[in-house]
Coordinates of C-alpha atoms in Angstrom, one line a residue:
Chain A
M620 CA 0.0 -0.3 0.4
I621 CA 1.4 3.3 -0.9
R622 CA 1.1 5.5 2.5
T623 CA 2.9 9.0 2.8
D624 CA 5.6 7.7 5.0
R625 CA 7.0 5.5 2.1
I626 CA 6.5 8.7 -0.2
L627 CA 8.9 10.4 1.8
G628 CA 10.7 7.6 2.7
V629 CA 11.6 7.5 -1.0
V630 CA 12.0 11.2 -1.3
V631 CA 14.7 11.1 1.6
V632 CA 16.4 8.3 -0.3
I633 CA 16.8 10.6 -2.8
V634 CA 18.3 13.6 -2.1
A635 CA 20.6 11.4 0.4
L636 CA 22.0 9.5 -3.1
V637 CA 22.0 13.4 -4.4
F638 CA 24.1 14.4 -1.4
I639 CA 26.5 11.1 -1.7
T640 CA 27.4 12.0 -5.6
S641 CA 27.9 15.5 -4.8
A642 CA 30.2 14.9 -2.0
Y643 CA 31.5 12.1 -3.7
N644 CA 33.9 15.1 -5.6
L645 CA 35.2 16.9 -2.5
P646 CA 38.4 16.4 -2.0
Q647 CA 40.4 13.8 0.4
G648 CA 41.5 14.6 3.9
N649 CA 44.7 15.8 4.7
L650 CA 47.2 15.6 7.6
F651 CA 45.9 18.7 9.1
D652 CA 42.2 17.9 8.5
K653 CA 42.0 13.9 8.5
L654 CA 38.2 13.7 7.8
G655 CA 38.4 16.3 5.0
P656 CA 35.0 17.7 3.8
K657 CA 33.6 14.6 2.7
A658 CA 32.8 12.5 5.5
F659 CA 30.5 13.7 7.8
P660 CA 27.9 14.2 5.2
M661 CA 28.2 10.8 3.8
I662 CA 27.9 9.6 7.1
V663 CA 24.8 11.9 7.6
A664 CA 23.3 11.1 3.7
V665 CA 23.9 7.2 5.3
G666 CA 22.0 7.7 8.6
M667 CA 19.1 9.5 6.2
I668 CA 19.2 6.1 4.1
L669 CA 18.8 4.0 7.1
S670 CA 16.0 5.9 9.1
A671 CA 14.0 6.6 5.5
A672 CA 14.5 2.9 4.9
G673 CA 12.8 2.6 8.3
L674 CA 9.8 4.6 6.9
I675 CA 9.0 2.6 3.9
L676 CA 9.6 -0.6 5.9
R677 CA 7.1 -0.1 8.7
P678 CA 5.3 3.0 7.9
D679 CA 2.9 4.3 10.7
P680 CA -0.7 4.4 10.2
E681 CA -2.2 6.8 7.3
A682 CA -1.6 10.8 8.8
D683 CA -4.5 12.1 9.1
W684 CA -5.0 14.4 5.9
P685 CA -7.4 17.2 5.5
A686 CA -9.8 17.0 2.7
T687 CA -9.4 18.6 -0.7
P688 CA -11.1 21.6 0.3
S689 CA -8.6 22.3 2.9
L690 CA -5.6 21.3 1.2
V691 CA -6.2 23.9 -1.7
S692 CA -7.1 26.6 0.7
I693 CA -3.3 25.4 2.2
A694 CA -1.9 25.3 -1.2
L695 CA -3.6 29.2 -2.0
A696 CA -2.3 30.3 1.1
T697 CA 1.4 29.2 0.2
L698 CA 1.2 30.9 -3.1
V699 CA -0.1 34.3 -1.2
L700 CA 3.1 34.1 1.1
I701 CA 5.2 33.4 -1.8
G702 CA 3.7 36.7 -3.9
Y703 CA 4.0 38.1 -0.2
A704 CA 7.6 37.5 -0.3
Y705 CA 8.6 38.4 -3.9
S706 CA 6.1 41.9 -3.5
L707 CA 7.7 43.2 -0.1
K708 CA 10.3 45.2 -1.7
P709 CA 9.4 46.1 -4.8
L710 CA 5.7 47.6 -3.8
G711 CA 6.6 48.7 -0.4
F712 CA 5.0 47.3 2.9
L713 CA 1.4 49.0 3.3
A714 CA -0.3 47.5 0.1
P715 CA 0.9 44.0 0.0
T716 CA 0.9 43.2 3.6
A717 CA -2.8 44.3 3.6
V718 CA -3.8 42.0 0.8
A719 CA -1.8 39.1 2.2
A720 CA -3.4 39.5 6.0
A721 CA -6.7 39.9 4.4
I722 CA -6.4 36.8 2.8
L723 CA -5.0 34.4 5.4
S724 CA -7.4 36.1 7.5
Y725 CA -10.4 35.5 5.2
Q726 CA -9.3 31.6 5.3
I727 CA -9.4 31.1 8.6
T728 CA -12.9 32.6 9.0
P729 CA -14.4 33.1 6.1
R730 CA -16.4 36.5 6.7
P731 CA -15.3 39.4 3.8
L732 CA -15.7 42.3 5.4
P733 CA -13.8 41.8 9.0
A734 CA -11.1 40.0 6.6
I735 CA -10.8 43.2 4.7
L736 CA -10.7 45.3 7.8
T737 CA -8.1 42.7 9.5
G738 CA -5.7 43.2 6.7
I739 CA -6.1 46.9 6.2
G740 CA -5.7 47.4 10.7
L741 CA -2.4 44.7 10.7
S742 CA -0.9 46.5 7.7
G743 CA -1.2 50.1 9.3
G744 CA -0.8 49.1 13.0
L745 CA 2.4 46.9 12.6
F746 CA 3.7 49.8 10.2
I747 CA 3.6 52.3 12.7
I748 CA 5.0 49.8 15.5
F749 CA 7.8 48.2 13.1
K750 CA 8.8 52.0 11.6
Y751 CA 8.4 54.2 14.9
A752 CA 8.6 52.2 17.6
L753 CA 11.1 49.6 17.0
G754 CA 13.3 51.7 13.4
L755 CA 12.8 49.2 11.1
G756 CA 13.6 50.5 7.8
L757 CA 10.7 49.9 6.3
F758 CA 8.9 51.8 3.2
A759 CA 5.1 52.4 3.0
F760 CA 5.0 52.4 -0.7
P761 CA 6.9 51.8 -3.7
R762 CA 10.2 54.3 -3.8
G763 CA 9.3 56.7 -6.0
F764 CA 5.7 56.7 -5.6
F765 CA 5.2 59.9 -4.8
G766 CA 7.8 61.6 -7.3
Chain B
M309 CA 30.8 32.9 49.1
D310 CA 30.8 32.4 45.6
L311 CA 27.4 32.1 44.3
L312 CA 26.6 35.2 46.6
S313 CA 29.3 37.4 44.9
N314 CA 28.1 36.1 41.6
L315 CA 24.2 36.8 42.6
A316 CA 25.6 40.1 43.2
I317 CA 27.1 40.7 39.5
G318 CA 24.4 39.4 38.6
F319 CA 21.5 41.8 40.5
E320 CA 23.9 44.8 39.6
I321 CA 23.3 44.3 36.0
A322 CA 19.7 42.9 36.2
L323 CA 18.5 46.0 38.6
S324 CA 19.6 48.6 35.7
P325 CA 16.6 50.5 34.5
M326 CA 17.1 49.3 30.8
T327 CA 17.1 45.5 31.9
L328 CA 14.0 45.9 34.5
F329 CA 12.0 47.1 32.1
L330 CA 13.1 44.2 29.1
A331 CA 12.3 41.6 31.7
V332 CA 8.8 42.8 32.7
V333 CA 8.2 43.6 28.8
G334 CA 9.0 40.4 28.2
C335 CA 7.3 38.8 31.2
F336 CA 4.0 40.5 29.2
L337 CA 4.5 39.5 26.1
G338 CA 5.3 35.8 27.3
T339 CA 2.1 35.7 29.2
I340 CA 0.0 36.5 26.4
I341 CA 2.1 34.4 24.2
G342 CA 1.4 31.3 26.4
A343 CA -2.0 32.0 26.9
L344 CA -2.9 32.2 23.0
P345 CA -3.6 29.2 21.9
G346 CA -1.2 28.3 18.6
L347 CA 1.3 30.5 20.2
G348 CA 3.7 28.2 22.4
P349 CA 7.1 29.7 23.9
S350 CA 9.1 28.1 21.1
N351 CA 7.2 30.2 18.1
G352 CA 6.7 32.9 20.3
V353 CA 10.6 33.5 21.2
A354 CA 11.3 32.8 17.4
I355 CA 9.3 35.6 16.1
L356 CA 10.7 37.8 18.8
I357 CA 14.5 37.1 18.0
P358 CA 14.7 39.0 14.7
I359 CA 13.2 42.1 16.1
T360 CA 15.4 41.7 19.2
F361 CA 18.5 41.7 16.7
T362 CA 17.0 45.0 14.7
M363 CA 16.8 46.5 17.9
G364 CA 20.0 46.2 18.5
L365 CA 20.3 45.1 22.1
D366 CA 23.6 43.5 23.6
A367 CA 23.8 40.1 24.7
T368 CA 22.3 40.4 28.3
A369 CA 19.6 42.4 27.2
A370 CA 18.3 40.0 24.3
L371 CA 18.6 36.8 26.6
V372 CA 16.9 38.4 29.3
L373 CA 13.9 39.8 27.2
L374 CA 13.4 36.2 25.5
T375 CA 14.0 34.2 28.7
S376 CA 11.2 36.5 30.3
V377 CA 8.9 35.4 27.7
Y378 CA 10.1 32.0 27.7
Y379 CA 9.1 32.2 31.3
G380 CA 6.2 34.1 30.8
A381 CA 4.7 31.9 28.5
M382 CA 4.9 28.5 30.7
Y383 CA 2.9 30.8 33.4
G384 CA 0.3 31.9 30.8
G385 CA -0.1 28.5 29.2
R386 CA -2.5 27.7 31.9
I387 CA -5.1 30.1 31.4
S388 CA -6.9 29.1 28.2
S389 CA -6.1 25.6 29.4
I390 CA -8.4 26.1 32.6
L391 CA -10.6 28.8 30.9
L392 CA -11.3 27.2 27.7
N393 CA -10.2 23.7 28.0
I394 CA -7.2 24.4 25.1
P395 CA -3.8 24.1 26.0
G396 CA -2.4 27.6 25.5
D397 CA 1.2 25.7 24.7
E398 CA 2.1 22.3 25.0
P399 CA 3.2 22.1 28.8
A400 CA 0.1 23.0 29.9
M401 CA -1.9 20.2 28.3
M402 CA -1.9 18.4 31.8
T403 CA -3.6 21.4 33.5
T404 CA -6.7 21.1 31.1
L405 CA -7.1 17.9 33.3
D406 CA -8.4 19.2 36.5
G407 CA -8.1 23.1 35.5
Y408 CA -11.3 22.7 33.2
P409 CA -13.7 20.9 35.5
M410 CA -12.7 23.0 38.4
A411 CA -13.8 26.0 36.0
R412 CA -16.8 24.6 35.1
N413 CA -17.2 24.2 38.8
G414 CA -17.4 27.7 39.1
R415 CA -14.0 27.9 40.2
A416 CA -12.0 29.5 37.6
G417 CA -10.6 32.1 39.7
D418 CA -9.4 29.8 42.3
A419 CA -7.9 27.3 39.4
L420 CA -5.9 30.2 38.2
V421 CA -4.8 31.5 41.5
I422 CA -3.6 27.7 42.7
S423 CA -1.9 27.1 39.4
G424 CA 0.1 30.7 39.4
V425 CA 1.4 30.1 42.6
A426 CA 2.5 26.8 41.7
S427 CA 3.9 28.0 38.4
F428 CA 5.6 30.6 40.6
V429 CA 7.3 28.2 43.2
G430 CA 8.1 25.6 40.4
A431 CA 9.9 28.2 38.4
L432 CA 11.8 30.2 41.6
L433 CA 13.0 26.9 42.9
A434 CA 14.6 26.1 39.3
T435 CA 15.7 29.3 39.4
I436 CA 17.8 28.8 42.4
A437 CA 18.9 25.1 41.6
L438 CA 20.0 26.2 38.0
A439 CA 22.2 29.1 40.1
L440 CA 23.5 26.2 42.5
V441 CA 23.9 23.2 39.5
A442 CA 25.3 25.4 36.6
P443 CA 28.5 26.5 37.8
Y444 CA 29.4 22.7 39.1
L445 CA 28.5 21.3 35.4
A446 CA 30.3 24.1 34.0
K447 CA 33.2 23.2 36.1
I448 CA 33.0 19.0 35.0
A449 CA 32.5 20.5 31.3
Y450 CA 35.8 21.8 31.3
K451 CA 37.3 17.9 30.8
F452 CA 35.6 18.0 28.0
G453 CA 37.4 17.4 24.6
P454 CA 36.4 16.8 21.0
A455 CA 35.5 13.1 21.4
E456 CA 33.3 13.8 24.7
Y457 CA 31.6 17.0 22.5
F458 CA 30.5 14.6 19.4
A459 CA 29.2 12.2 22.2
L460 CA 27.3 14.7 23.8
Y461 CA 25.5 16.0 20.7
A462 CA 24.7 12.6 19.7
L463 CA 23.5 12.2 23.2
A464 CA 21.3 15.2 22.5
F465 CA 19.8 13.9 19.0
A466 CA 19.3 10.8 20.8
T467 CA 17.3 11.3 23.7
L468 CA 15.5 14.4 22.3
G469 CA 14.5 12.1 19.2
G470 CA 13.4 9.4 21.7
M471 CA 11.0 11.3 23.3
A472 CA 9.6 13.4 20.9
S473 CA 8.2 11.0 18.4
N474 CA 6.1 7.5 18.6
N475 CA 8.5 6.4 16.0
Q476 CA 12.1 6.4 16.4
A477 CA 12.4 5.8 12.8
K478 CA 11.1 9.5 12.4
S479 CA 13.0 11.2 15.1
A480 CA 16.4 10.0 13.7
L481 CA 15.4 11.4 10.1
A482 CA 14.2 14.6 11.7
S483 CA 17.9 14.9 12.9
F484 CA 19.5 13.4 10.3
I485 CA 17.6 16.1 7.9
G486 CA 18.8 18.6 9.8
L487 CA 22.1 17.9 10.0
G488 CA 21.8 17.7 6.1
I489 CA 20.6 21.1 5.8
A490 CA 23.7 22.6 8.1
L491 CA 25.9 21.2 5.8
I492 CA 24.9 23.2 2.9
G493 CA 27.3 26.2 1.9
I494 CA 30.8 27.0 2.2
D495 CA 32.5 24.5 4.4
N496 CA 34.6 26.6 6.9
N497 CA 37.8 24.1 6.9
S498 CA 38.7 23.7 3.4
G499 CA 36.9 26.5 1.9
F500 CA 34.9 24.4 -0.4
Y501 CA 31.4 25.1 -1.3
R502 CA 29.1 22.0 -0.2
F503 CA 25.9 21.0 -1.5
T504 CA 24.5 24.8 -2.9
G505 CA 23.6 23.4 -6.3
G506 CA 25.5 26.7 -7.4
N507 CA 22.7 28.5 -5.9
L508 CA 24.6 31.9 -4.8
H509 CA 22.0 32.4 -2.0
L510 CA 23.2 29.1 -0.6
A511 CA 26.7 29.9 -0.4
D512 CA 26.7 31.1 3.4
G513 CA 24.1 28.2 4.1
I514 CA 20.5 28.4 5.5
D515 CA 20.3 30.5 8.6
F516 CA 18.8 28.8 11.3
L517 CA 16.1 31.6 12.5
V518 CA 14.8 31.3 8.7
A519 CA 14.0 27.4 9.3
I520 CA 13.3 28.1 13.5
V521 CA 10.3 31.1 12.4
G522 CA 9.1 28.8 9.6
L523 CA 9.2 25.6 11.3
F524 CA 7.7 26.8 14.1
A525 CA 5.8 30.2 13.4
V526 CA 4.3 29.9 9.8
S527 CA 3.4 26.1 9.8
E528 CA 1.0 27.3 12.2
V529 CA -1.1 29.4 9.9
F530 CA -1.6 26.0 7.7
F531 CA -3.2 24.6 11.1
F532 CA -5.4 27.4 11.6
I533 CA -6.5 27.3 8.2
E534 CA -7.4 24.1 7.8
S535 CA -9.3 24.0 11.6
H536 CA -10.6 27.6 10.4
G537 CA -9.9 28.6 13.6
K538 CA -12.7 26.0 14.9
G539 CA -12.5 24.7 18.9
S540 CA -11.4 28.2 20.3
S541 CA -14.5 30.2 21.3
V542 CA -16.8 29.0 24.3
G543 CA -15.5 29.4 27.3
V544 CA -16.0 29.7 30.8
T545 CA -16.7 33.0 32.2
L546 CA -14.3 34.5 35.4
G547 CA -16.1 35.6 38.4
K548 CA -14.4 37.6 41.3
V549 CA -10.9 36.1 42.0
T550 CA -10.0 35.2 45.2
V551 CA -6.8 33.8 46.7
P552 CA -8.0 30.1 48.4
W553 CA -5.2 30.5 51.0
R554 CA -6.1 27.0 52.6
E555 CA -6.1 25.2 49.0
I556 CA -2.9 27.0 48.6
W557 CA -1.2 25.4 51.5
S558 CA -2.6 22.3 51.5
T559 CA -0.8 21.7 47.8
R560 CA 2.8 22.7 49.4
W561 CA 3.9 19.1 49.3
T562 CA 2.9 18.6 45.6
M563 CA 4.4 22.0 44.7
L564 CA 7.6 20.8 46.4
R565 CA 7.4 17.5 44.9
S566 CA 6.4 18.7 41.5
S567 CA 9.4 20.9 41.4
A568 CA 12.2 18.7 42.1
L569 CA 10.5 16.3 39.4
G570 CA 10.4 18.9 37.0
F571 CA 13.6 20.1 37.5
V572 CA 15.1 16.8 37.2
A573 CA 13.3 16.6 33.7
G574 CA 14.3 19.6 32.7
V575 CA 18.0 19.3 33.0
L576 CA 17.8 15.6 30.8
P577 CA 18.2 16.6 27.5
G578 CA 14.9 15.8 25.4
A579 CA 12.6 15.6 28.3
G580 CA 11.4 19.5 28.3
A581 CA 8.7 21.1 30.3
S582 CA 5.6 19.0 28.3
L583 CA 7.1 15.8 29.8
G584 CA 7.8 17.4 33.1
S585 CA 4.7 18.0 33.7
F586 CA 3.4 14.8 32.3
M587 CA 5.6 13.3 35.0
T588 CA 4.7 15.5 37.8
Y589 CA 0.7 15.0 37.2
M590 CA 1.1 10.8 37.1
M591 CA 3.2 10.9 40.2
E592 CA 0.8 13.3 41.8
K593 CA -2.3 11.1 40.7
S594 CA -0.7 7.9 42.0
I595 CA 0.5 9.5 45.7
A596 CA -3.3 11.0 46.2
G597 CA -5.0 7.0 44.7
K598 CA -8.0 6.8 43.9
N599 CA -9.8 9.0 46.6
G600 CA -7.6 11.5 45.5
G601 CA -10.2 12.9 42.9
F602 CA -7.9 13.5 39.8
G603 CA -9.8 14.8 37.0
T604 CA -12.5 16.2 38.6
G605 CA -11.5 19.5 39.6
V606 CA -9.0 19.4 42.5
A607 CA -6.3 21.5 43.5
K608 CA -3.6 19.3 43.5
G609 CA -4.3 19.0 39.7
V610 CA -3.7 22.4 38.7
A611 CA -0.5 22.8 41.2
A612 CA 1.2 19.5 40.0
P613 CA 1.6 19.9 35.8
E614 CA 2.1 23.8 36.3
A615 CA 5.0 23.4 39.0
G616 CA 6.1 20.7 37.1
N617 CA 6.5 23.0 33.8
N618 CA 7.9 25.9 35.2
A619 CA 10.6 23.8 36.9
A620 CA 11.3 22.1 33.8
A621 CA 11.7 25.3 32.2
G622 CA 14.1 26.4 34.7
G623 CA 15.7 22.9 34.3
A624 CA 16.2 23.0 30.7
L625 CA 18.3 26.0 30.9
V626 CA 21.4 24.3 32.5
P627 CA 22.2 22.2 29.9
M628 CA 21.8 24.8 27.1
L629 CA 24.2 27.1 29.4
T630 CA 26.7 24.9 30.5
L631 CA 27.2 22.5 27.4
G632 CA 25.6 24.6 24.7
V633 CA 23.1 21.5 24.4
P634 CA 19.5 22.7 24.4
G635 CA 16.9 20.3 26.2
S636 CA 13.9 21.3 24.4
G637 CA 13.1 23.1 21.8
T638 CA 12.5 26.8 23.0
T639 CA 16.3 26.6 24.9
A640 CA 17.2 25.4 20.9
V641 CA 15.9 28.7 20.2
L642 CA 17.5 30.5 23.0
L643 CA 20.9 28.8 21.8
A644 CA 20.1 30.0 18.4
V645 CA 20.2 33.7 19.7
L646 CA 23.4 33.3 21.7
M647 CA 25.1 32.0 18.3
T648 CA 23.8 34.7 16.7
L649 CA 25.4 36.8 19.2
N650 CA 28.2 35.1 18.7
I651 CA 28.2 34.0 22.3
T652 CA 28.8 30.5 22.5
P653 CA 27.6 28.9 25.2
G654 CA 29.5 25.9 27.7
P655 CA 31.7 26.3 30.5
T656 CA 33.9 28.8 29.1
L657 CA 30.4 31.1 29.0
F658 CA 30.7 31.0 32.7
A659 CA 34.5 32.2 33.0
D660 CA 34.2 34.3 30.5
R661 CA 31.1 36.3 30.2
P662 CA 29.8 36.1 34.2
D663 CA 28.0 39.2 33.5
V664 CA 25.6 37.2 30.9
V665 CA 25.1 34.4 33.0
W666 CA 24.7 35.8 36.2
G667 CA 22.6 38.5 35.2
L668 CA 20.0 36.4 33.1
I669 CA 19.7 34.5 36.6
A670 CA 19.1 37.5 38.5
A671 CA 17.1 38.3 35.7
L672 CA 14.9 35.6 36.3
L673 CA 14.4 35.6 39.5
I674 CA 13.2 39.4 39.6
A675 CA 11.0 37.8 36.4
N676 CA 9.4 35.5 38.3
F677 CA 8.1 37.9 41.2
V678 CA 6.5 40.0 38.3
L679 CA 5.0 37.0 36.8
L680 CA 3.5 35.7 40.1
A681 CA 2.0 39.7 40.3
M682 CA 0.7 39.6 36.7
N683 CA -0.4 36.4 37.0
V684 CA -2.6 36.3 39.9
P685 CA -4.0 39.8 40.7
M686 CA -3.8 41.2 37.0
V687 CA -4.9 37.8 35.5
K688 CA -7.8 39.4 34.1
V689 CA -6.2 41.4 31.8
F690 CA -4.9 38.6 29.8
V691 CA -8.4 36.6 30.3
R692 CA -9.3 39.6 27.9
I693 CA -6.5 39.4 25.5
L694 CA -7.9 35.5 25.1
Q695 CA -10.4 36.9 23.3
V696 CA -9.0 38.0 20.1
P697 CA -10.4 35.8 17.4
P698 CA -7.7 33.7 15.3
A699 CA -8.5 35.5 12.0
I700 CA -6.8 38.3 13.4
L701 CA -3.9 36.1 15.5
L702 CA -2.7 34.5 12.6
P703 CA -2.3 36.6 10.0
G704 CA -0.8 38.9 12.4
V705 CA 1.7 36.2 13.6
T706 CA 2.6 35.4 9.8
M707 CA 3.2 39.3 8.9
I708 CA 5.5 39.9 12.0
S709 CA 7.2 36.6 11.0
F710 CA 7.8 38.1 7.9
V711 CA 8.8 41.5 8.7
G712 CA 11.3 39.8 11.3
I713 CA 13.2 37.7 8.8
Y714 CA 13.1 40.3 5.9
S715 CA 14.3 43.0 8.5
L716 CA 17.8 40.4 9.1
S717 CA 18.9 40.1 5.9
G718 CA 16.4 42.1 3.2
S719 CA 16.8 39.3 0.7
Y720 CA 13.6 37.4 -0.4
F721 CA 15.2 34.6 -1.0
D722 CA 15.3 33.8 3.2
L723 CA 11.4 34.7 2.8
L724 CA 10.6 32.0 0.3
L725 CA 12.7 29.5 2.2
M726 CA 10.7 30.2 5.3
V727 CA 8.0 29.6 3.6
G728 CA 9.2 26.2 2.3
F729 CA 10.0 25.7 6.2
G730 CA 6.4 26.4 7.2
V731 CA 5.3 23.8 4.6
L732 CA 7.5 21.3 5.6
G733 CA 7.0 22.2 9.1
Y734 CA 2.9 21.3 8.1
I735 CA 3.8 17.9 6.7
F736 CA 6.1 17.1 9.1
R737 CA 3.5 17.8 11.9
K738 CA 1.1 16.0 10.2
M739 CA 3.2 12.9 10.1
D740 CA 4.3 12.6 13.7
I741 CA 7.6 13.8 12.6
P742 CA 8.9 16.0 15.2
T743 CA 10.3 19.1 14.1
V744 CA 12.5 19.9 17.2
P745 CA 15.4 17.6 16.3
V746 CA 15.5 19.5 12.7
I747 CA 16.5 22.7 14.4
L748 CA 19.1 20.9 17.0
G749 CA 20.6 19.4 13.9
I750 CA 20.9 23.1 11.9
L751 CA 21.9 24.2 15.4
L752 CA 24.6 21.7 16.4
G753 CA 25.8 20.4 12.4
Y754 CA 28.3 22.6 12.3
Q755 CA 30.0 22.2 15.6
M756 CA 29.4 18.2 15.4
E757 CA 31.0 18.2 12.4
N758 CA 34.0 20.3 13.5
N759 CA 34.7 18.0 16.6
L760 CA 34.6 14.8 15.0
R761 CA 36.9 16.3 12.3
H762 CA 39.2 17.6 15.2
A763 CA 38.9 14.2 16.6
M764 CA 39.8 12.5 14.2
T765 CA 42.9 14.8 12.9
L766 CA 44.1 14.9 16.7
S767 CA 43.6 11.0 17.0
G768 CA 45.5 10.6 13.3
G769 CA 42.6 9.0 12.0
E770 CA 41.9 6.8 14.4
W771 CA 37.9 6.2 15.1
T772 CA 38.6 4.3 18.0
Y773 CA 39.4 7.4 19.6
L774 CA 35.7 8.7 20.0
L775 CA 35.4 6.0 22.9
S776 CA 38.7 6.5 24.2
S777 CA 37.5 8.2 27.5
P778 CA 35.3 6.9 30.5
I779 CA 33.2 10.4 29.9
S780 CA 32.8 9.9 26.1
V781 CA 31.8 6.0 26.8
G782 CA 29.3 6.7 29.2
L783 CA 27.9 9.3 26.9
W784 CA 27.4 6.9 24.3
V785 CA 25.9 4.7 26.5
A786 CA 23.5 7.1 27.6
A787 CA 22.6 7.7 24.3
A788 CA 21.9 4.2 23.1
L789 CA 19.6 4.4 25.9
G790 CA 17.9 7.5 25.3
F791 CA 16.8 6.4 22.0
I792 CA 16.2 2.7 22.7
A793 CA 14.2 3.1 26.3
P794 CA 11.1 4.9 24.9
M795 CA 10.1 1.8 22.7
F796 CA 9.9 -0.4 25.9
L797 CA 8.4 2.3 27.7
R798 CA 5.7 3.7 25.0
R799 CA 3.4 1.0 26.7
Y800 CA 3.1 2.7 29.9
L801 CA 3.9 6.2 28.7
R802 CA 2.5 7.9 25.8
K803 CA 3.8 10.8 25.1
P804 CA 1.4 13.7 24.3
Q805 CA 1.2 14.9 20.6
M806 CA 3.7 17.2 19.0
V807 CA 5.8 18.2 21.4
T808 CA 7.6 21.7 20.4
D809 CA 8.3 23.1 23.8

């Protein structure tokens, strides 16, 4: 039977093999550094393979994954956060924060008006705290927005 | 006496207005963080770290602020356990068992006061014990060479991993993944890049703060999106708060026993506060026997776990300060703070930076009294804060995490990594793969490899050198026991899910 534990185990084994091939090209140790840069990564990779084998051979009962709508919701939240990460610098603090916070808020409790208010409130409130109370160098708007 | 003169140094630092102010702020924030379900000591401290750095606090100040938050969270966790039947953080889980029934019987105020006093007793005794025990452990640690340190790190992974999951393979996997992440970036000994895949952003390695905030704070948002913030409403109302003196006095032995056991549980690497409260509750339950009424809302049932988890929180600072090996998730986060401030915890810390160590201990002693004042007479303030809905709280936490990490490096790449760690944290916690060993691996990976390479260079490549001293043999035996023993004890001692403290 295919279980998430097994899938993860296989992924980890592949990553560990990449680790080993990559470490293989590193130089051997010398007199002043007997082990050199490759030995410890090899040990870690072998450890990864052994424990992943444990997962593949004896997986736990399947985890309690949420239903599809929730998974879609979580995937959407991830995309929002990625978009937020990219836009924070070019678009300034206020607009991206308000949008991202409003979407997350709506996803937790789906009521549009409170969500929008949460977004605006968090964005403005946090900006004031960060900029004036903690002295972080944030930009409210895109640079050059006001000429 | 040494201790008194050291404490005098400590109080001189701790009683400066700035340090006192930070301790009070830390206690206040900590109690809120502990009380709010979804925010615990480890993610609470994690989101505050970047902000602490950008404020430009020095080592003592930063440590005082963050450990006050840590202690405060241990106090605060009980508030929502008692009023909402939802543990405010992991270690407060056992407090729901008797605290919520007490609240339903109309005794919410009594439950809060008794547990607040128990927290105070546990934390105060543990801080005193920390001041007494830590210098001795630091002296022993002077005998440690690279082989012993390598064994010690193995011990930390084994015991923390052994306790953290119900499946040893998953704990081991989490540790190795953490170590693997630590290896990414330039190798300081040889100058070669390792496992960067040619990505320049990875050349300096992955900052452990990014991983910590992602795994602990961002992943929490996904859990709330999944549950739509359900199960965080219907609470019990709190009437007038009075102090039930006689009942507090009747729990005095429970508090003392639980403080002692909790402290020991905290000192052992891996046990931490959650296990501390679990063990103390079980101990008191069996001492009280069937007629003790545990589970129906008795004073001892709230006093035991609260004294236990607060004492464990103090105990967990001992191995972190003296050996540089954290005993729990939150102390791992505190270790990250020290490392970022260029302070190497360990025996030399006590000799080189007595101001940091004793300033911290003195500040914690003061913080305890502040916390007692906040958590008993002023408890109503925090009860009000509990009513912040998750739809505001969790987006707020996420935005603070983003700004915090962004202000450290100013790079969108770190933010993306943080989101990645958030997703990873969600998946791992769903699959009962503990995230604390991952953090531990990222934190200790560099030291662990360095000590191994150093040991091998000293011995000329002779692997038996790792087992050449009684101390290291002892540590390896303890590591093996710590990893294997939980498998056999599991029948009697099922760990509460998702230990993240």
